[in-house]
PDB file of C-alpha atoms and ligand atoms in Angstrom:
ATOM      1  CA  MET A 715      13.739  33.396   7.506  1.00 47.00           C
ATOM      2  CA  LYS A 716      13.092  35.185  10.761  1.00 81.00           C
ATOM      3  CA  LYS A 717      15.641  34.830  13.547  1.00 93.00           C
ATOM      4  CA  LEU A 718      15.839  35.973  17.132  1.00 96.00           C
ATOM      5  CA  ILE A 719      18.817  37.965  18.331  1.00 97.00           C
ATOM      6  CA  VAL A 720      19.298  38.258  22.064  1.00 98.00           C
ATOM      7  CA  ALA A 721      21.467  41.219  23.049  1.00 98.00           C
ATOM      8  CA  ASN A 722      23.040  40.369  26.384  1.00 98.00           C
ATOM      9  CA  TRP A 723      24.535  43.618  27.606  1.00 98.00           C
ATOM     10  CA  LYS A 724      25.738  42.023  30.846  1.00 98.00           C
ATOM     11  CA  MET A 725      27.037  44.635  33.368  1.00 98.00           C
ATOM     12  CA  ARG A 726      28.500  46.813  30.681  1.00 98.00           C
ATOM     13  CA  VAL A 727      26.140  49.774  30.357  1.00 98.00           C
ATOM     14  CA  ASN A 728      26.335  52.355  33.113  1.00 98.00           C
ATOM     15  CA  SER A 729      23.755  55.073  32.568  1.00 98.00           C
ATOM     16  CA  GLU A 730      20.217  55.551  31.336  1.00 98.00           C
ATOM     17  CA  GLU A 731      21.483  57.813  28.612  1.00 98.00           C
ATOM     18  CA  GLU A 732      23.900  55.190  27.330  1.00 98.00           C
ATOM     19  CA  ALA A 733      21.240  52.475  27.586  1.00 98.00           C
ATOM     20  CA  VAL A 734      18.632  54.421  25.615  1.00 98.00           C
ATOM     21  CA  LYS A 735      21.100  55.362  22.903  1.00 98.00           C
ATOM     22  CA  LEU A 736      22.211  51.775  22.448  1.00 98.00           C
ATOM     23  CA  ALA A 737      18.650  50.451  22.587  1.00 98.00           C
ATOM     24  CA  ARG A 738      17.501  52.862  19.887  1.00 98.00           C
ATOM     25  CA  ALA A 739      20.312  51.672  17.655  1.00 97.00           C
ATOM     26  CA  SER A 740      19.276  48.041  18.271  1.00 97.00           C
ATOM     27  CA  ASP A 741      15.541  48.567  17.826  1.00 97.00           C
ATOM     28  CA  HIS A 742      14.471  45.951  15.290  1.00 94.00           C
ATOM     29  CA  ALA A 743      11.857  43.223  15.233  1.00 93.00           C
ATOM     30  CA  GLY A 744      13.292  39.938  16.417  1.00 94.00           C
ATOM     31  CA  VAL A 745      15.778  41.630  18.747  1.00 97.00           C
ATOM     32  CA  ILE A 746      15.496  40.980  22.479  1.00 98.00           C
ATOM     33  CA  ILE A 747      17.417  43.536  24.511  1.00 98.00           C
ATOM     34  CA  CYS A 748      18.625  42.255  27.887  1.00 98.00           C
ATOM     35  CA  PRO A 749      20.039  45.253  29.776  1.00 98.00           C
ATOM     36  CA  PRO A 750      20.909  45.483  33.466  1.00 98.00           C
ATOM     37  CA  PHE A 751      17.596  45.433  35.430  1.00 98.00           C
ATOM     38  CA  PRO A 752      17.305  49.180  36.207  1.00 98.00           C
ATOM     39  CA  PHE A 753      17.282  50.125  32.523  1.00 98.00           C
ATOM     40  CA  ILE A 754      14.426  47.845  31.468  1.00 98.00           C
ATOM     41  CA  PRO A 755      11.605  50.399  32.031  1.00 98.00           C
ATOM     42  CA  VAL A 756      13.288  53.320  30.286  1.00 98.00           C
ATOM     43  CA  ILE A 757      14.252  51.178  27.305  1.00 98.00           C
ATOM     44  CA  LYS A 758      10.740  49.800  27.129  1.00 98.00           C
ATOM     45  CA  ARG A 759       9.487  53.366  26.708  1.00 97.00           C
ATOM     46  CA  ASN A 760      12.051  54.121  24.038  1.00 98.00           C
ATOM     47  CA  VAL A 761      11.847  51.182  21.633  1.00 98.00           C
ATOM     48  CA  ARG A 762       9.056  50.225  19.272  1.00 97.00           C
ATOM     49  CA  ARG A 763      10.130  46.939  17.708  1.00 96.00           C
ATOM     50  CA  ALA A 764      12.574  45.218  20.026  1.00 97.00           C
ATOM     51  CA  ALA A 765      11.391  43.181  23.002  1.00 98.00           C
ATOM     52  CA  LEU A 766      12.880  43.366  26.505  1.00 98.00           C
ATOM     53  CA  GLY A 767      14.488  40.613  28.510  1.00 98.00           C
ATOM     54  CA  ALA A 768      16.207  40.326  31.873  1.00 98.00           C
ATOM     55  CA  GLN A 769      19.548  38.683  32.566  1.00 98.00           C
ATOM     56  CA  ASP A 770      18.377  36.768  35.628  1.00 98.00           C
ATOM     57  CA  ILE A 771      15.395  35.976  37.848  1.00 98.00           C
ATOM     58  CA  PHE A 772      14.925  34.638  41.379  1.00 98.00           C
ATOM     59  CA  TRP A 773      12.895  31.476  41.904  1.00 98.00           C
ATOM     60  CA  GLU A 774      10.583  32.699  44.661  1.00 98.00           C
ATOM     61  CA  LYS A 775       7.481  34.771  43.938  1.00 97.00           C
ATOM     62  CA  GLY A 776       8.217  37.298  46.660  1.00 97.00           C
ATOM     63  CA  GLY A 777       9.306  37.648  50.265  1.00 97.00           C
ATOM     64  CA  ALA A 778      12.397  38.288  52.344  1.00 98.00           C
ATOM     65  CA  TYR A 779      15.045  37.787  49.656  1.00 98.00           C
ATOM     66  CA  THR A 780      17.336  40.785  49.798  1.00 98.00           C
ATOM     67  CA  GLY A 781      18.664  41.839  46.447  1.00 97.00           C
ATOM     68  CA  GLU A 782      16.653  39.391  44.392  1.00 98.00           C
ATOM     69  CA  ILE A 783      14.099  40.046  41.655  1.00 98.00           C
ATOM     70  CA  SER A 784      10.960  38.053  40.898  1.00 98.00           C
ATOM     71  CA  GLY A 785       9.269  37.088  37.677  1.00 98.00           C
ATOM     72  CA  THR A 786       6.308  39.260  38.580  1.00 98.00           C
ATOM     73  CA  ILE A 787       8.508  42.332  38.999  1.00 98.00           C
ATOM     74  CA  LEU A 788      10.208  41.627  35.686  1.00 98.00           C
ATOM     75  CA  LYS A 789       6.883  41.224  33.947  1.00 98.00           C
ATOM     76  CA  ASN A 790       5.546  44.405  35.521  1.00 98.00           C
ATOM     77  CA  ILE A 791       8.495  46.493  34.376  1.00 98.00           C
ATOM     78  CA  GLY A 792       8.161  45.317  30.788  1.00 97.00           C
ATOM     79  CA  ALA A 793      10.280  42.197  30.341  1.00 98.00           C
ATOM     80  CA  GLN A 794       8.936  39.347  28.233  1.00 98.00           C
ATOM     81  CA  TYR A 795      12.045  37.198  28.279  1.00 98.00           C
ATOM     82  CA  VAL A 796      14.641  36.160  30.820  1.00 98.00           C
ATOM     83  CA  ILE A 797      18.055  34.556  30.417  1.00 98.00           C
ATOM     84  CA  VAL A 798      18.466  31.659  32.837  1.00 98.00           C
ATOM     85  CA  GLY A 799      21.599  29.695  33.708  1.00 98.00           C
ATOM     86  CA  HIS A 800      24.115  31.840  31.879  1.00 98.00           C
ATOM     87  CA  SER A 801      27.580  30.364  32.379  1.00 97.00           C
ATOM     88  CA  GLU A 802      28.809  33.547  34.047  1.00 97.00           C
ATOM     89  CA  ARG A 803      26.174  33.113  36.773  1.00 98.00           C
ATOM     90  CA  ARG A 804      26.969  29.433  37.095  1.00 98.00           C
ATOM     91  CA  LYS A 805      30.622  30.411  37.514  1.00 97.00           C
ATOM     92  CA  TRP A 806      30.555  33.587  39.640  1.00 97.00           C
ATOM     93  CA  LEU A 807      27.355  33.031  41.613  1.00 97.00           C
ATOM     94  CA  LYS A 808      27.749  29.262  41.840  1.00 98.00           C
ATOM     95  CA  GLU A 809      24.335  28.660  40.347  1.00 98.00           C
ATOM     96  CA  THR A 810      23.547  24.972  40.328  1.00 98.00           C
ATOM     97  CA  ASP A 811      21.317  23.037  37.946  1.00 98.00           C
ATOM     98  CA  GLN A 812      18.755  22.831  40.746  1.00 98.00           C
ATOM     99  CA  MET A 813      18.681  26.625  41.030  1.00 98.00           C
ATOM    100  CA  VAL A 814      18.444  26.943  37.268  1.00 98.00           C
ATOM    101  CA  ASN A 815      15.539  24.503  37.269  1.00 98.00           C
ATOM    102  CA  ASN A 816      13.751  26.549  39.933  1.00 98.00           C
ATOM    103  CA  LYS A 817      14.338  29.705  37.934  1.00 98.00           C
ATOM    104  CA  ILE A 818      12.876  28.166  34.790  1.00 98.00           C
ATOM    105  CA  PHE A 819       9.703  27.383  36.728  1.00 97.00           C
ATOM    106  CA  ALA A 820       9.604  30.914  38.127  1.00 98.00           C
ATOM    107  CA  ALA A 821       9.944  32.392  34.641  1.00 98.00           C
ATOM    108  CA  LEU A 822       7.240  30.210  33.130  1.00 97.00           C
ATOM    109  CA  THR A 823       4.868  30.805  36.051  1.00 97.00           C
ATOM    110  CA  ALA A 824       5.298  34.569  35.646  1.00 98.00           C
ATOM    111  CA  GLY A 825       4.483  34.329  31.940  1.00 97.00           C
ATOM    112  CA  LEU A 826       8.013  35.057  30.777  1.00 98.00           C
ATOM    113  CA  THR A 827       9.845  33.175  28.045  1.00 98.00           C
ATOM    114  CA  ALA A 828      12.943  31.509  29.480  1.00 98.00           C
ATOM    115  CA  ILE A 829      16.162  31.506  27.479  1.00 98.00           C
ATOM    116  CA  LEU A 830      18.117  28.645  29.012  1.00 98.00           C
ATOM    117  CA  CYS A 831      21.880  28.682  28.419  1.00 98.00           C
ATOM    118  CA  VAL A 832      23.762  25.414  28.187  1.00 98.00           C
ATOM    119  CA  GLY A 833      27.214  24.546  26.899  1.00 98.00           C
ATOM    120  CA  GLU A 834      30.303  22.527  27.638  1.00 97.00           C
ATOM    121  CA  PRO A 835      33.665  23.759  28.961  1.00 97.00           C
ATOM    122  CA  LEU A 836      36.861  23.384  26.962  1.00 96.00           C
ATOM    123  CA  ARG A 837      38.150  20.391  28.928  1.00 97.00           C
ATOM    124  CA  VAL A 838      35.017  18.491  27.900  1.00 97.00           C
ATOM    125  CA  ARG A 839      35.106  19.564  24.266  1.00 97.00           C
ATOM    126  CA  LYS A 840      38.720  18.416  24.134  1.00 96.00           C
ATOM    127  CA  GLN A 841      37.477  14.909  24.877  1.00 97.00           C
ATOM    128  CA  GLY A 842      35.495  15.005  21.650  1.00 95.00           C
ATOM    129  CA  PHE A 843      32.056  15.935  20.403  1.00 96.00           C
ATOM    130  CA  ALA A 844      30.346  12.931  21.984  1.00 97.00           C
ATOM    131  CA  ALA A 845      31.541  14.130  25.400  1.00 98.00           C
ATOM    132  CA  ALA A 846      30.189  17.621  24.669  1.00 98.00           C
ATOM    133  CA  LYS A 847      26.792  16.170  23.774  1.00 98.00           C
ATOM    134  CA  LYS A 848      26.745  14.134  26.942  1.00 98.00           C
ATOM    135  CA  PHE A 849      27.565  17.213  29.021  1.00 98.00           C
ATOM    136  CA  VAL A 850      24.830  19.283  27.378  1.00 98.00           C
ATOM    137  CA  ALA A 851      22.285  16.463  27.686  1.00 98.00           C
ATOM    138  CA  ASN A 852      23.035  16.222  31.382  1.00 98.00           C
ATOM    139  CA  GLN A 853      22.513  19.968  31.848  1.00 98.00           C
ATOM    140  CA  LEU A 854      19.245  19.874  29.904  1.00 98.00           C
ATOM    141  CA  LYS A 855      17.989  16.939  31.908  1.00 97.00           C
ATOM    142  CA  LYS A 856      18.649  18.627  35.250  1.00 98.00           C
ATOM    143  CA  ASP A 857      17.752  22.193  34.273  1.00 98.00           C
ATOM    144  CA  LEU A 858      14.450  21.118  32.713  1.00 97.00           C
ATOM    145  CA  GLU A 859      13.483  18.450  35.232  1.00 96.00           C
ATOM    146  CA  SER A 860       9.656  18.241  35.396  1.00 95.00           C
ATOM    147  CA  VAL A 861       9.196  21.111  32.948  1.00 95.00           C
ATOM    148  CA  SER A 862       6.219  20.209  30.819  1.00 90.00           C
ATOM    149  CA  ARG A 863       5.569  21.219  27.274  1.00 86.00           C
ATOM    150  CA  THR A 864       5.611  24.968  26.774  1.00 89.00           C
ATOM    151  CA  SER A 865       6.020  27.377  23.907  1.00 91.00           C
ATOM    152  CA  ARG A 866       7.910  29.761  26.187  1.00 96.00           C
ATOM    153  CA  LEU A 867      11.264  28.037  26.299  1.00 97.00           C
ATOM    154  CA  ILE A 868      14.309  28.758  24.151  1.00 98.00           C
ATOM    155  CA  ILE A 869      17.662  27.016  24.454  1.00 98.00           C
ATOM    156  CA  ALA A 870      20.868  28.939  23.837  1.00 98.00           C
ATOM    157  CA  TYR A 871      23.772  26.652  23.056  1.00 98.00           C
ATOM    158  CA  GLU A 872      26.855  28.494  24.252  1.00 98.00           C
ATOM    159  CA  PRO A 873      30.075  26.487  24.373  1.00 97.00           C
ATOM    160  CA  LEU A 874      31.943  28.036  27.295  1.00 96.00           C
ATOM    161  CA  TRP A 875      35.207  28.317  25.423  1.00 96.00           C
ATOM    162  CA  ALA A 876      33.501  30.526  22.827  1.00 95.00           C
ATOM    163  CA  ILE A 877      32.020  33.084  25.228  1.00 95.00           C
ATOM    164  CA  GLY A 878      33.877  36.371  25.094  1.00 93.00           C
ATOM    165  CA  THR A 879      36.978  34.723  23.643  1.00 95.00           C
ATOM    166  CA  GLY A 880      36.736  35.598  19.975  1.00 94.00           C
ATOM    167  CA  VAL A 881      36.820  31.874  19.239  1.00 93.00           C
ATOM    168  CA  VAL A 882      33.583  30.942  17.529  1.00 93.00           C
ATOM    169  CA  ASP A 883      32.276  27.397  17.104  1.00 93.00           C
ATOM    170  CA  THR A 884      32.084  26.037  13.562  1.00 94.00           C
ATOM    171  CA  PRO A 885      28.725  26.264  11.773  1.00 94.00           C
ATOM    172  CA  GLU A 886      28.827  22.471  11.337  1.00 94.00           C
ATOM    173  CA  ASP A 887      29.371  21.662  15.017  1.00 94.00           C
ATOM    174  CA  SER A 888      26.860  24.187  16.329  1.00 96.00           C
ATOM    175  CA  LEU A 889      24.284  22.876  13.881  1.00 96.00           C
ATOM    176  CA  GLN A 890      24.991  19.335  14.978  1.00 97.00           C
ATOM    177  CA  MET A 891      24.578  20.383  18.614  1.00 97.00           C
ATOM    178  CA  ALA A 892      21.336  22.262  17.858  1.00 97.00           C
ATOM    179  CA  ARG A 893      19.943  19.151  16.196  1.00 97.00           C
ATOM    180  CA  PHE A 894      21.057  17.037  19.113  1.00 98.00           C
ATOM    181  CA  ILE A 895      19.405  19.369  21.659  1.00 98.00           C
ATOM    182  CA  LYS A 896      16.103  19.237  19.766  1.00 97.00           C
ATOM    183  CA  PHE A 897      16.277  15.488  19.357  1.00 97.00           C
ATOM    184  CA  PHE A 898      17.214  14.945  22.992  1.00 97.00           C
ATOM    185  CA  LEU A 899      14.407  17.101  24.397  1.00 96.00           C
ATOM    186  CA  LYS A 900      11.829  15.556  22.108  1.00 94.00           C
ATOM    187  CA  SER A 901      12.883  12.095  23.192  1.00 93.00           C
ATOM    188  CA  GLN A 902      12.400  12.861  26.899  1.00 91.00           C
ATOM    189  CA  LYS A 903       9.153  12.199  28.762  1.00 87.00           C
ATOM    190  CA  SER A 904       7.918  15.774  28.456  1.00 88.00           C
ATOM    191  CA  LYS A 905       8.659  15.866  24.700  1.00 92.00           C
ATOM    192  CA  LEU A 906       9.730  19.500  24.726  1.00 93.00           C
ATOM    193  CA  LYS A 907       9.859  21.233  21.373  1.00 94.00           C
ATOM    194  CA  VAL A 908      12.274  24.155  21.425  1.00 95.00           C
ATOM    195  CA  ASN A 909      14.019  26.728  19.312  1.00 96.00           C
ATOM    196  CA  VAL A 910      17.794  26.749  19.628  1.00 97.00           C
ATOM    197  CA  LEU A 911      20.072  29.781  19.465  1.00 97.00           C
ATOM    198  CA  TYR A 912      23.841  29.810  19.172  1.00 97.00           C
ATOM    199  CA  GLY A 913      25.936  32.031  21.445  1.00 97.00           C
ATOM    200  CA  GLY A 914      29.644  32.673  21.828  1.00 97.00           C
ATOM    201  CA  SER A 915      31.703  35.280  19.951  1.00 96.00           C
ATOM    202  CA  VAL A 916      29.042  36.002  17.332  1.00 96.00           C
ATOM    203  CA  THR A 917      30.128  39.003  15.244  1.00 96.00           C
ATOM    204  CA  GLY A 918      28.975  40.810  12.133  1.00 94.00           C
ATOM    205  CA  LYS A 919      31.558  38.843  10.244  1.00 94.00           C
ATOM    206  CA  ASN A 920      30.610  35.324  11.303  1.00 95.00           C
ATOM    207  CA  ALA A 921      26.850  35.721  11.922  1.00 94.00           C
ATOM    208  CA  GLY A 922      25.922  34.851   8.347  1.00 91.00           C
ATOM    209  CA  HIS A 923      27.785  31.550   8.559  1.00 90.00           C
ATOM    210  CA  MET A 924      26.761  30.711  12.089  1.00 92.00           C
ATOM    211  CA  LEU A 925      23.074  31.315  11.475  1.00 91.00           C
ATOM    212  CA  GLN A 926      22.689  30.054   7.944  1.00 90.00           C
ATOM    213  CA  SER A 927      20.850  26.886   8.915  1.00 91.00           C
ATOM    214  CA  LYS A 928      17.155  27.173   9.619  1.00 89.00           C
ATOM    215  CA  GLU A 929      17.654  24.770  12.491  1.00 93.00           C
ATOM    216  CA  ILE A 930      19.448  27.513  14.406  1.00 95.00           C
ATOM    217  CA  GLN A 931      16.799  30.072  15.197  1.00 95.00           C
ATOM    218  CA  GLY A 932      19.089  32.911  16.156  1.00 95.00           C
ATOM    219  CA  ALA A 933      21.940  34.127  18.309  1.00 96.00           C
ATOM    220  CA  LEU A 934      22.740  35.207  21.825  1.00 98.00           C
ATOM    221  CA  VAL A 935      25.170  38.070  21.437  1.00 98.00           C
ATOM    222  CA  GLY A 936      27.340  39.553  24.178  1.00 98.00           C
ATOM    223  CA  GLY A 937      30.245  41.793  23.192  1.00 97.00           C
ATOM    224  CA  ALA A 938      29.012  42.632  19.698  1.00 97.00           C
ATOM    225  CA  SER A 939      25.618  43.780  21.027  1.00 98.00           C
ATOM    226  CA  LEU A 940      27.369  46.804  22.554  1.00 98.00           C
ATOM    227  CA  LYS A 941      28.741  47.972  19.217  1.00 97.00           C
ATOM    228  CA  PRO A 942      25.883  49.383  17.115  1.00 97.00           C
ATOM    229  CA  ALA A 943      27.592  49.042  13.726  1.00 96.00           C
ATOM    230  CA  GLU A 944      28.606  45.476  14.487  1.00 96.00           C
ATOM    231  CA  PHE A 945      25.183  44.594  15.868  1.00 97.00           C
ATOM    232  CA  LYS A 946      23.500  46.008  12.774  1.00 95.00           C
ATOM    233  CA  LYS A 947      25.594  43.674  10.646  1.00 95.00           C
ATOM    234  CA  ILE A 948      24.382  40.718  12.715  1.00 95.00           C
ATOM    235  CA  ILE A 949      20.792  41.809  12.217  1.00 93.00           C
ATOM    236  CA  GLN A 950      21.366  42.115   8.492  1.00 91.00           C
ATOM    237  CA  ALA A 951      23.055  38.732   8.355  1.00 88.00           C
ATOM    238  CA  CYS A 952      19.970  37.234   9.930  1.00 83.00           C
ATOM    239  CA  SER A 953      17.795  38.724   7.175  1.00 67.00           C
ATOM    240  CA  LEU A 954      15.413  39.829   9.857  1.00 50.00           C
ATOM    241  CA  ASN A 955      11.949  40.750   8.942  1.00 41.00           C
ATOM    242  CA  PHE A 956      12.056  44.336  10.175  1.00 37.00           C
ATOM    243  CA  GLU A 957       8.383  45.157  10.222  1.00 31.00           C
TER     244      GLU A 957
HETATM  245  P1  PGA B1609      29.959  36.991  23.570  1.00 92.72           P
HETATM  246  O1  PGA B1609      29.002  36.600  24.788  1.00 92.72           O
HETATM  247  O2  PGA B1609      29.081  37.227  22.373  1.00 92.72           O
HETATM  248  O3  PGA B1609      30.673  38.218  24.032  1.00 92.72           O
HETATM  249  O4  PGA B1609      30.864  35.833  23.357  1.00 92.72           O
HETATM  250  C1  PGA B1609      27.978  35.683  24.617  1.00 92.72           C
HETATM  251  C2  PGA B1609      27.298  35.415  25.916  1.00 92.72           C
HETATM  252  O5  PGA B1609      27.871  35.613  26.975  1.00 92.72           O
HETATM  253  O6  PGA B1609      26.161  35.009  25.946  1.00 92.72           O
END
């Protein structure tokens, strides 16, 4: 069983030296390293098996957009993937579903694979699993509005209360949500067929359990992707095909 492991380094690596060292330790097939933008090119030159991804993208192709980065730039510096709609951007940058939708289009147009993050907050999960499904369905509907069938779309289910908290979802609930996401997207007009990853406090210890089902195609890993020994355990737990 071959899984994908997305290493989301966030804004936690500060130098090229640190980035290259960490990337070399994470260099396995099936791993997608998402470093801060400036480190993408140097990592690209220093890994052989891992792929590169960005943590964000802007929706316009180019122009007077100070501080933003386009899909074309990302592609040209070596990224193949891009995380879109991460909850931290929705929270701190006030990204709306409309913006996320625009970004998905930008990623697909540039030839990147979009990794769309969805997930419910704690107050919703407290209302029960049906409420969580409804919340996620609503995000998917808006974020993927008018997106037609593509092989370059991955959904990362990341319950907000599990991100960076050390509280992981149960394998049963995340599997149920992964099934729901696939069912929901297939039942929509565009009949999207997607792979689903789980994200939120994945560690070497829980990865085996969290990823045991073949209906969960991998993990989006934050904190543990910065600890080589821990990350290696996640890779092993995924029984990745290394070559
Ligand atoms: P975490 O982060 O693994 O540290 O919980 C996951 C994420 O933010 O995608």
